Tab-separated table of C-alpha atoms and ligand atoms in Angstrom:
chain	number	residue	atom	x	y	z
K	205	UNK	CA	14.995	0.728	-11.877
K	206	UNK	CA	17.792	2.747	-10.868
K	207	UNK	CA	17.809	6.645	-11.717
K	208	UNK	CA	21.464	6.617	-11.853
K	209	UNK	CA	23.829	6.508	-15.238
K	210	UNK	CA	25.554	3.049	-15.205
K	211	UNK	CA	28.579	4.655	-15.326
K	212	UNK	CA	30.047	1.860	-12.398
K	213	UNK	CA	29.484	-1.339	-12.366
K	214	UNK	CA	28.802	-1.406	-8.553
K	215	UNK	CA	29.045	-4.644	-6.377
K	216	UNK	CA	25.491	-5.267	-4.206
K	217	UNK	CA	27.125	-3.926	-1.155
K	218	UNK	CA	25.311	-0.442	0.738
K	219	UNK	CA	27.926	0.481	3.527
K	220	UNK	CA	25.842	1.957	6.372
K	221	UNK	CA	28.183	2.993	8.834
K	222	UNK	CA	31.826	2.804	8.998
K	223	UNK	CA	34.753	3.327	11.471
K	224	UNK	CA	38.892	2.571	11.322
K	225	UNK	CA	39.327	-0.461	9.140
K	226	UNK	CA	36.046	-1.667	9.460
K	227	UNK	CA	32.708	-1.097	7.605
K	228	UNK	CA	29.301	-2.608	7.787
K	229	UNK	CA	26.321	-3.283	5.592
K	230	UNK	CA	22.911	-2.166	5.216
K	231	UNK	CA	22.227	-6.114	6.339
K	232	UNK	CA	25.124	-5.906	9.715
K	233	UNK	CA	27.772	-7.718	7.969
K	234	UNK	CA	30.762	-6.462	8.577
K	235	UNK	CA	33.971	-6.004	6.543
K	236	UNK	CA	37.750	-5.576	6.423
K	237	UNK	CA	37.919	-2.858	4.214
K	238	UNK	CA	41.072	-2.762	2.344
K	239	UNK	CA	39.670	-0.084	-0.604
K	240	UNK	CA	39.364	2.695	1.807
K	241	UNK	CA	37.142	5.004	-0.840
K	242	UNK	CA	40.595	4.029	-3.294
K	243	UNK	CA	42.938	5.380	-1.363
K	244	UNK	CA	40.986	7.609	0.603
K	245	UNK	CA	40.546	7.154	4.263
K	246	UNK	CA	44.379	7.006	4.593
K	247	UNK	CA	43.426	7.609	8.902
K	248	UNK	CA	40.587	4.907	8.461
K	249	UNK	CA	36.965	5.770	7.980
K	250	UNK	CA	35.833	8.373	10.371
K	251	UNK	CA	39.147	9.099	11.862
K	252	UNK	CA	38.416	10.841	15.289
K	253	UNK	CA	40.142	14.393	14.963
K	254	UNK	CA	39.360	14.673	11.234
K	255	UNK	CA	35.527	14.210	12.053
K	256	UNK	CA	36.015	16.239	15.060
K	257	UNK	CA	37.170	19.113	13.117
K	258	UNK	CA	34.788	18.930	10.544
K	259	UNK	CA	31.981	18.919	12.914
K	260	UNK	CA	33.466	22.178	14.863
K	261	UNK	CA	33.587	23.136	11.143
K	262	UNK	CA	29.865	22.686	10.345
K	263	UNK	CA	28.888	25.340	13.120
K	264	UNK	CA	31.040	28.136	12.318
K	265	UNK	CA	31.073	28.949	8.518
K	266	UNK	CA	30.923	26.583	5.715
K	267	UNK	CA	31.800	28.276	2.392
K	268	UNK	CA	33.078	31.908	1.509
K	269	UNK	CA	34.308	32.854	-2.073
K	270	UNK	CA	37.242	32.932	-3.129
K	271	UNK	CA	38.053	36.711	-3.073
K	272	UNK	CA	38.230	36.540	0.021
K	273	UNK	CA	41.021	35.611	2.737
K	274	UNK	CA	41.040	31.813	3.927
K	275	UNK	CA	43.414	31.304	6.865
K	276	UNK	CA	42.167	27.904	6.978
K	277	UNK	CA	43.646	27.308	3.344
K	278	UNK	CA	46.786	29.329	4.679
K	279	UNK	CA	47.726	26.832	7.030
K	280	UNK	CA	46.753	23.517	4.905
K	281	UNK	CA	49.071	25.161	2.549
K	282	UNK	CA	51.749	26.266	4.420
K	283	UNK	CA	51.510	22.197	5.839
K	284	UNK	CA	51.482	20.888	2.252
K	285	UNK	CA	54.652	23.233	1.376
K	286	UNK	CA	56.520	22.420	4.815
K	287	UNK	CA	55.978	18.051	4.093
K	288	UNK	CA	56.505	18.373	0.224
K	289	UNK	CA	58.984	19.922	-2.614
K	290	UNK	CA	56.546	22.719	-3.288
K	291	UNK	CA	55.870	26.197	-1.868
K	292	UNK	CA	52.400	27.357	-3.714
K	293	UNK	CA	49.541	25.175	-3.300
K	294	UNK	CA	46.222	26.078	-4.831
K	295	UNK	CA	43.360	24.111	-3.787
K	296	UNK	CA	40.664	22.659	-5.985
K	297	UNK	CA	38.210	19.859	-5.549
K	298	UNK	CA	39.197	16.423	-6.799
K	299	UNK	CA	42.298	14.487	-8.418
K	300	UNK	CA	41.126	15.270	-12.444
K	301	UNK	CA	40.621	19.267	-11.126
K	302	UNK	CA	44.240	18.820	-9.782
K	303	UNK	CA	45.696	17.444	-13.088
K	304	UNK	CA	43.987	19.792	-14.759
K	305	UNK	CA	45.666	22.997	-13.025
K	306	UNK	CA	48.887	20.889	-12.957
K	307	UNK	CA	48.631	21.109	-16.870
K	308	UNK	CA	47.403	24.449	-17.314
K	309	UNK	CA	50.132	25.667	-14.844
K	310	UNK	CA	52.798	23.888	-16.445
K	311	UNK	CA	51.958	25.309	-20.128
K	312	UNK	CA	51.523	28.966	-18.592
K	313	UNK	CA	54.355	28.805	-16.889
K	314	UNK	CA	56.501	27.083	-19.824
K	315	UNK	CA	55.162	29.441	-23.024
K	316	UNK	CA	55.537	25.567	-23.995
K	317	UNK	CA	52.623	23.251	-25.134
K	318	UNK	CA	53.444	19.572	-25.660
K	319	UNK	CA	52.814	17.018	-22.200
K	320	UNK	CA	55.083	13.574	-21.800
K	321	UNK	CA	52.597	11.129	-20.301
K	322	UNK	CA	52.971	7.316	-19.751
K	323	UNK	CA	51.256	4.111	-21.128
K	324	UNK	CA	49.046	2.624	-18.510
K	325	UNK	CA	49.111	5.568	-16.704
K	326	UNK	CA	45.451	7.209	-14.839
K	327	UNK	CA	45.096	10.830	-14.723
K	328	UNK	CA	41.801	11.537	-14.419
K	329	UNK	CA	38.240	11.681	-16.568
K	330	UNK	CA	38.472	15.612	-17.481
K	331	UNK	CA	39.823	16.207	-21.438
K	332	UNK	CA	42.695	17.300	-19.892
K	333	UNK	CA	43.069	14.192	-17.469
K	334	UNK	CA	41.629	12.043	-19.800
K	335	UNK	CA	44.737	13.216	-22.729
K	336	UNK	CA	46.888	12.471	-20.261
K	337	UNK	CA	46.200	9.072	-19.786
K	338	UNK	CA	47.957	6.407	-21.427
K	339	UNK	CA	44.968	4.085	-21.711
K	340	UNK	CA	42.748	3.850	-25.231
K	341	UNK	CA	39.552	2.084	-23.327
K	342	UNK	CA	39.129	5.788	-20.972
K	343	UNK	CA	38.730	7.891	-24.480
K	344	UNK	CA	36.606	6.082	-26.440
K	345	UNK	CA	33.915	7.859	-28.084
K	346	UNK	CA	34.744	10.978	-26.502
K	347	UNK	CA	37.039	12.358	-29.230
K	348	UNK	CA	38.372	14.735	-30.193
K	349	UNK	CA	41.066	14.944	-27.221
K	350	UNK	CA	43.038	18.125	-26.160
K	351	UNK	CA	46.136	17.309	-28.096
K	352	UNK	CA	49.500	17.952	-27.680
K	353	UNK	CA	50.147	14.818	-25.534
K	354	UNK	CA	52.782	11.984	-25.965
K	355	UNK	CA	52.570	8.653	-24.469
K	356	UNK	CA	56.014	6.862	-24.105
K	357	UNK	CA	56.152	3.005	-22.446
K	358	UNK	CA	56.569	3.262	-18.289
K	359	UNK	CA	59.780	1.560	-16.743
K	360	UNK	CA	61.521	1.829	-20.127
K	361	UNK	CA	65.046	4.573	-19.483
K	362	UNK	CA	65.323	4.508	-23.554
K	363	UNK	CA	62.034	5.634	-24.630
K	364	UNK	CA	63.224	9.287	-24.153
K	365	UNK	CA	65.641	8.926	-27.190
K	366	UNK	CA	62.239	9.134	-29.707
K	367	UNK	CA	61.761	12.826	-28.729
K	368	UNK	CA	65.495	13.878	-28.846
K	369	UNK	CA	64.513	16.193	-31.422
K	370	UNK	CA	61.340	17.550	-29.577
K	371	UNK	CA	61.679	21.162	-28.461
K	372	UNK	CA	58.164	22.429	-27.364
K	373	UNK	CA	57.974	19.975	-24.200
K	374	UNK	CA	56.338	22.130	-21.415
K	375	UNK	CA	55.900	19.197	-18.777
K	376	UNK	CA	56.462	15.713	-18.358
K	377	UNK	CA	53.841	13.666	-16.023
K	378	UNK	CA	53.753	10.588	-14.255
K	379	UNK	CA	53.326	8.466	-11.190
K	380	UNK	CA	55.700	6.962	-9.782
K	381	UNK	CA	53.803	4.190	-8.972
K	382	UNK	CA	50.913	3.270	-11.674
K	383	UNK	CA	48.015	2.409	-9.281
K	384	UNK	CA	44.839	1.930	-12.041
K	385	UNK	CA	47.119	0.972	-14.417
K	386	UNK	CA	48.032	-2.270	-12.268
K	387	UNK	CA	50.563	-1.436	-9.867
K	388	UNK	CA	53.135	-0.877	-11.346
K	389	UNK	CA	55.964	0.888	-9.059
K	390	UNK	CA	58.590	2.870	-11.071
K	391	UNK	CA	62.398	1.375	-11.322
K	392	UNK	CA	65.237	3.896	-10.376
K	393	UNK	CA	66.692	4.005	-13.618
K	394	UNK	CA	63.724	4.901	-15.443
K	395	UNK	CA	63.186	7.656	-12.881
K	396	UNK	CA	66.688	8.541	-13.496
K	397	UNK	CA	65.893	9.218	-17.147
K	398	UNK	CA	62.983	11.149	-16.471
K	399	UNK	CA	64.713	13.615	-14.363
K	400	UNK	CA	67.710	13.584	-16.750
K	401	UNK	CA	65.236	14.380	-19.772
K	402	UNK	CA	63.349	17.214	-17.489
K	403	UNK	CA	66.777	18.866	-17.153
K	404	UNK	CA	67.510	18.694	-20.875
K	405	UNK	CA	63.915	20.004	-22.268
K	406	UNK	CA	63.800	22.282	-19.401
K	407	UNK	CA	60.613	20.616	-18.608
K	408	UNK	CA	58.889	20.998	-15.870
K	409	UNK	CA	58.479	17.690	-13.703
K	410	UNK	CA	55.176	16.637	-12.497
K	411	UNK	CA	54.152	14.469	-10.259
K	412	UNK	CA	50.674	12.776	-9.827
K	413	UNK	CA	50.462	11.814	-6.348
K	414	UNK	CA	46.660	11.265	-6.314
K	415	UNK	CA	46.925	8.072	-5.505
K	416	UNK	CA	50.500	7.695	-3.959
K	417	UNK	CA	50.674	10.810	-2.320
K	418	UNK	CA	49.646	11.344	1.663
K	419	UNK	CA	51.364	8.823	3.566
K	420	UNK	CA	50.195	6.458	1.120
K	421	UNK	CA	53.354	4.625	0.369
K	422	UNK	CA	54.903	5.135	3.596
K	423	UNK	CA	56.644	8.472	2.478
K	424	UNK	CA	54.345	11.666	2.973
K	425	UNK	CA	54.115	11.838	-1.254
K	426	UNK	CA	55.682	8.474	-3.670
K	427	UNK	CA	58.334	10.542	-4.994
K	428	UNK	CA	60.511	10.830	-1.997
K	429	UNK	CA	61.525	7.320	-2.220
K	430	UNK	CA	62.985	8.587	-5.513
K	431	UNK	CA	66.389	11.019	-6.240
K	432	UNK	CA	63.760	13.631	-7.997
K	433	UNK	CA	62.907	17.277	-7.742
K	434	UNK	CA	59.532	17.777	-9.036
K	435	UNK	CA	58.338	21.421	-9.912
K	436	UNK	CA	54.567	20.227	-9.596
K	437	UNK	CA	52.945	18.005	-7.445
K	438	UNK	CA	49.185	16.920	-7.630
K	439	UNK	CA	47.302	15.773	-4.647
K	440	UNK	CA	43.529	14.889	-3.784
K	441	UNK	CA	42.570	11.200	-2.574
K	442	UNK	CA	43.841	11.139	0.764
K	443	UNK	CA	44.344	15.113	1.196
K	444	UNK	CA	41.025	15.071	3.418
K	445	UNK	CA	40.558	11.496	4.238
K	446	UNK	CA	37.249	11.724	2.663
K	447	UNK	CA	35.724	14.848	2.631
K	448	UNK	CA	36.211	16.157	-1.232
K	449	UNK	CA	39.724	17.769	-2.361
K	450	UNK	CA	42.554	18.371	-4.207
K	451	UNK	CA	45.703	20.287	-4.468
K	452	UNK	CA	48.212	21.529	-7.422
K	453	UNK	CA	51.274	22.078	-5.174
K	454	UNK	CA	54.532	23.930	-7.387
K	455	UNK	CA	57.765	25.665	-7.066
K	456	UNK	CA	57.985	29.307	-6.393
K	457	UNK	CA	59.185	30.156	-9.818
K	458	UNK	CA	55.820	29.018	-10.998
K	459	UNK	CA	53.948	31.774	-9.150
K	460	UNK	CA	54.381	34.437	-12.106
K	461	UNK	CA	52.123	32.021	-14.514
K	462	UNK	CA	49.027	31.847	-11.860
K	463	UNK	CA	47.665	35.506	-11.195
K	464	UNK	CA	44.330	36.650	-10.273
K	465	UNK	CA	42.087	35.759	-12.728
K	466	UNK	CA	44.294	33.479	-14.428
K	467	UNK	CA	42.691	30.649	-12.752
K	468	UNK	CA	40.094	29.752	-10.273
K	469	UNK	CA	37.381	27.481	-8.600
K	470	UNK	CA	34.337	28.041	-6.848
K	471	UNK	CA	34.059	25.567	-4.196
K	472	UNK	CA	38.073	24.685	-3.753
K	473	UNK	CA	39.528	25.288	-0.626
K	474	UNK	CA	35.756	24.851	0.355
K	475	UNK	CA	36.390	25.501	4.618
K	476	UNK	CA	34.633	21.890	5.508
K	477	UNK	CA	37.624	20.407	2.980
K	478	UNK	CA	39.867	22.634	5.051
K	479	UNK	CA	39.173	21.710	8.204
K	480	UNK	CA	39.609	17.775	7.287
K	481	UNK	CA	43.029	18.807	5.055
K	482	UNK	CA	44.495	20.135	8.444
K	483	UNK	CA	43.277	17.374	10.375
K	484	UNK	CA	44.134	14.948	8.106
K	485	UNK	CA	47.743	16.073	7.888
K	486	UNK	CA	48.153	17.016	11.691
K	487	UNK	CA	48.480	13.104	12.047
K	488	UNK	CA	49.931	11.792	8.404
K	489	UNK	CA	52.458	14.213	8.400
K	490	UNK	CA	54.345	12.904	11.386
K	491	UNK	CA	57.446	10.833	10.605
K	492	UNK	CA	56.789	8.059	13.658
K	493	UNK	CA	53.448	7.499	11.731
K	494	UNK	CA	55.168	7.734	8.238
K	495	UNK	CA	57.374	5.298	9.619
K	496	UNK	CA	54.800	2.895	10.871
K	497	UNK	CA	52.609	2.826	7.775
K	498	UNK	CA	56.268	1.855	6.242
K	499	UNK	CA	56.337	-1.285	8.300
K	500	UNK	CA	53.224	-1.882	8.017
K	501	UNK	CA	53.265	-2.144	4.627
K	502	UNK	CA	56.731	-4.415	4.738
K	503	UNK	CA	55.010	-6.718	6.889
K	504	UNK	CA	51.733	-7.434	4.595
K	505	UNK	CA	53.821	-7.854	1.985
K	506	UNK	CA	56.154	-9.842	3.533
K	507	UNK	CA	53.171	-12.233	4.961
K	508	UNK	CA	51.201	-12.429	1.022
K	509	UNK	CA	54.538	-13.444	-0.089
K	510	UNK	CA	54.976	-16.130	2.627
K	511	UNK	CA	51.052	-17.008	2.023
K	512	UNK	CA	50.078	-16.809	-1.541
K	513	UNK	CA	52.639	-19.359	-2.635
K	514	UNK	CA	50.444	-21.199	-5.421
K	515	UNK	CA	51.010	-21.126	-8.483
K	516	UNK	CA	47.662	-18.551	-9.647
K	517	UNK	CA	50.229	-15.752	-7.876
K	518	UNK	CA	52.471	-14.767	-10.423
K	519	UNK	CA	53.919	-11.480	-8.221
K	520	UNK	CA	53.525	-9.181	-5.503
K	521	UNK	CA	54.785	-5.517	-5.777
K	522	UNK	CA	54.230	-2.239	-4.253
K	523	UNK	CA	55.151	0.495	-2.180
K	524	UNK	CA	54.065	0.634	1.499
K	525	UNK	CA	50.186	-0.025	1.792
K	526	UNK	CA	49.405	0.243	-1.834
K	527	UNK	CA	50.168	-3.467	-3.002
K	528	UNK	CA	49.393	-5.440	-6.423
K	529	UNK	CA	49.163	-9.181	-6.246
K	530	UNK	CA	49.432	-10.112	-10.278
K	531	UNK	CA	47.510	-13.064	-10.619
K	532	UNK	CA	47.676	-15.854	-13.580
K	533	UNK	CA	44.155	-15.154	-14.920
K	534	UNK	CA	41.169	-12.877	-13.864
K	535	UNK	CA	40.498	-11.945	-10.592
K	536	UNK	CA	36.930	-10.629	-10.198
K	537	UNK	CA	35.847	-13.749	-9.127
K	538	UNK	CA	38.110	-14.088	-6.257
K	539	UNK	CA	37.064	-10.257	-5.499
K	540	UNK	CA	33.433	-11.566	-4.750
K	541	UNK	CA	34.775	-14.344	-2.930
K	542	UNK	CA	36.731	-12.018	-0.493
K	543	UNK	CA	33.551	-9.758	0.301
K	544	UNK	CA	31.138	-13.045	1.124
K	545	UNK	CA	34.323	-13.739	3.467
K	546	UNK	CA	33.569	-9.779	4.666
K	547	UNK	CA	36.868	-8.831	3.166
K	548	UNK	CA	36.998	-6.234	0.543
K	549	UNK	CA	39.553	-5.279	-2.135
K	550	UNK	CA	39.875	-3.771	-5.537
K	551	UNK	CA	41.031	-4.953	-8.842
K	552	UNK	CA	43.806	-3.169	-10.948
K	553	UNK	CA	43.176	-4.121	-14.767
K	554	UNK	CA	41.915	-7.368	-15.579
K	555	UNK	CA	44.268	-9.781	-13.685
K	556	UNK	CA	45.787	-8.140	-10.397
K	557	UNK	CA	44.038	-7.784	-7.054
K	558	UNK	CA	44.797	-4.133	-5.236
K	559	UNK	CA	45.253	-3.798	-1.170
K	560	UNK	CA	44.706	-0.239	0.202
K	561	UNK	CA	44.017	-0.837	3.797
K	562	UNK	CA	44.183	2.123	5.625
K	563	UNK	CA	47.548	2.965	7.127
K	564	UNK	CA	46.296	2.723	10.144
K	565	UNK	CA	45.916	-0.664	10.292
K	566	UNK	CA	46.783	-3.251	12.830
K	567	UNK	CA	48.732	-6.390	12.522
K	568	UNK	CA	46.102	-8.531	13.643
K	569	UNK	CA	43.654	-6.982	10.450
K	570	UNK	CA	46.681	-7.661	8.323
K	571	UNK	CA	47.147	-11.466	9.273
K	572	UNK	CA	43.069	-11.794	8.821
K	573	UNK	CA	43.186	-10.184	5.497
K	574	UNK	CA	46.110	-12.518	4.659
K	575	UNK	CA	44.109	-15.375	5.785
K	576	UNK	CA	41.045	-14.858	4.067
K	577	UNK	CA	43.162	-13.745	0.445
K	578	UNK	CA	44.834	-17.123	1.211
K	579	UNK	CA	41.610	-19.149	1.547
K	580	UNK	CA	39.841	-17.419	-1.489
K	581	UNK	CA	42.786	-17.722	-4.038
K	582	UNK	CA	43.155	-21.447	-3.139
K	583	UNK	CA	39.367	-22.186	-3.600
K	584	UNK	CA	39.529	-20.211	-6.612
K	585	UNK	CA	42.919	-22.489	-7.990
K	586	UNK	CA	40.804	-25.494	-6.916
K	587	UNK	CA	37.453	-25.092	-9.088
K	588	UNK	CA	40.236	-23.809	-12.177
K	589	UNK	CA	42.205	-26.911	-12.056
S	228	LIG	C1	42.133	8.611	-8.810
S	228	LIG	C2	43.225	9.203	-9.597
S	228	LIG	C3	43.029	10.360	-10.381
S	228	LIG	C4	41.679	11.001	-10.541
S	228	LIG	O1	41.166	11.509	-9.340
S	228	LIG	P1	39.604	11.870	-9.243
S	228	LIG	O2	39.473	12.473	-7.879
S	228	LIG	O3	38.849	10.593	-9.416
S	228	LIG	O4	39.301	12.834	-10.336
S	228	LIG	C5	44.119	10.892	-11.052
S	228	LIG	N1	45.345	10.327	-10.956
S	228	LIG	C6	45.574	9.236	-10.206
S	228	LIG	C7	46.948	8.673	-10.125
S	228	LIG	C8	44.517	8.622	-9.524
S	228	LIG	O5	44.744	7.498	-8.816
């Protein structure tokens, strides 16, 4: 019997060792892996500088408070505020922690109290994160929530007009592509309104980019490929391809509302976390690799779309290397099919199949992937017809 809360419902897979895009088994079988850790190993498992720095890391100093002086978080934050619309960054320890000061910050800094989230959207498992999400099935039973939260429909430039009246908007939060929630990549028009209704409310803009953010969708964070100037960003998947981290990054202006003692973390900014951060974005940050994950991602969509021509395939969407394929009914069972053909891949809700491969991928792993996705969504149609 397992000593663990069920809190996952975990496939029988134990990944002993793991390098690039390709992981292996407690039994040897090996694996495409096109999760990545969700978004994660943006460099591919065990990236060589990252681990390199990390173990240089391990034999100098590990962890030092707070109160004192980090030049290591210095220069991951000077990186993060060179590559990104903020200037502040202050480091914590996963994407919920990140939400979390992104909220705190944003009613601080506002005197303001009420938060504009989306339905559908994922912002983490805190009370804060878990308010903010637009999805009834993550707060169940854990009632009451922080309130002050208002969920308005994603994609939809006219749900503004139902809080015309509203005055005590601090913040309004989203991603600008939903990645739990299905992937669900934001029109310009409904981005448009967002910014237009920020201006308005004099509401600060913030931007989840936990699972967009870092190269992810071929842009160092989502909402570049966007006309929009957000005041907060939030950051933590990829930040330190897979050592533990996050990041609230802001504007300037916001500096007054975070103080000493106003807000704080023991282990954030952690010097292990630091030393991947800086490796991590020594190599995302680059626009010739920016640029290739961008192709890369044009291409594997452009092959599913020349592949997965049945009739189960209802749609493939996405930015970059985070790609949806919406199929006609559920998918888990074509999820299990892929990893006995030693390719693995995620659901997003109930009926679309999620590709994260790592951006460093090569053509050649794209084409197999294809293949096998090909093969296990025609079996699937088959036995279903
Ligand atoms: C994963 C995710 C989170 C939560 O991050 P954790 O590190 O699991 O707390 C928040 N927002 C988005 C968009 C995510 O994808």
């Amino acid at each position: 019997m397992s000593s663990l809360f069920q809190t996952y419902s975990r496939w029988p897979i134990d990944i002993k060792k793991a390098k690039g895009t390709v992981v292996e088994d407690q039994n040897g079988k090996t694996y495409l892996d096109f999760i990545q850790g969700i978004a994660v190993s943006n460099l591919g498992h065990c990236d060589d500088a990252v681990t390199e720095a990390v173990k240089e890391q391990l034999d100098s100093v590990w962890h030092v408070s707070n109160l004192f002086d980090n030049s290591l978080q210095e220069k991951a934050a000077a990186k993060l505020a060179e590559h990104s619309a903020g200037d502040l960054v202050f480091f914590c320890n996963s994407g919920a922690e990140a939400n979390e000061g992104a909220i705190k910050l944003a009613r601080k800094a506002t005197g303001k109290t009420k938060i504009v989230t989306f339905n559908q959207s994922f912002h983490g498992r805190t009370y804060a994160g878990m308010a903010a999400t637009g999805q009834d099935k993550i707060k169940t039973g854990f009632g009451p929530m922080l309130e002050g939260f208002h969920y308005l429909p994603y994609n939809d430039p006219s749900a503004f007009s139902t809080l015309a009246e509203e005055e005590d908007i601090a913040a309004v939060m989203l991603e600008t592509v939903q990645g739990e929630g299905g992937v669900h990549p934001a029109d310009p028009e409904f981005i448009a309104a967002v910014q237009t209704f920020c201006n308005e409310k004099q509401a600060l803009l913030i931007i989840d980019e936990i699972q967009t953010g870092i190269g992810r969708t071929g842009k160092a964070f989502g909402y570049e490929h966007f006309d929009l100037k957000p005041d907060i960003i939030t950051a933590a998947k990829g930040l330190g391809n897979g050592f533990p981290v996050g990041a609230v990054i802001g504007k300037k202006k916001l500096g007054e509302a975070f103080t000493p003692g106003s807000h704080g973390t023991t282990f954030g900014g952690n010097k292990l976390a630091m030393a991947a951060v800086n490796a991590t974005l020594q190599t995302v940050f680059q626009p010739e690799f920016l640029q290739e994950a961008a192709d890369k991602g044009r291409f594997l969509q452009a092959q599913l779309k020349s592949e997965l021509t049945g009739p189960f395939v209802k749609q493939i969407r996405g930015k970059g290397l985070l790609i949806g394929i919406e199929c006609a009914g559920p998918v888990s069972g074509i999820i299990g099919d892929l990893q006995v053909r030693g390719l693995l891949v995620l659901p997003a809700g109930p009926n679309v199949i999620r590709l994260l491969p790592p951006l460093t991928v090569s053509k050649e792993e794209i084409t197999t992937a294809v293949s096998k996705l090909k093969e296990a969504i025609e079996a699937h149609s088959a036995v279903n017809q």
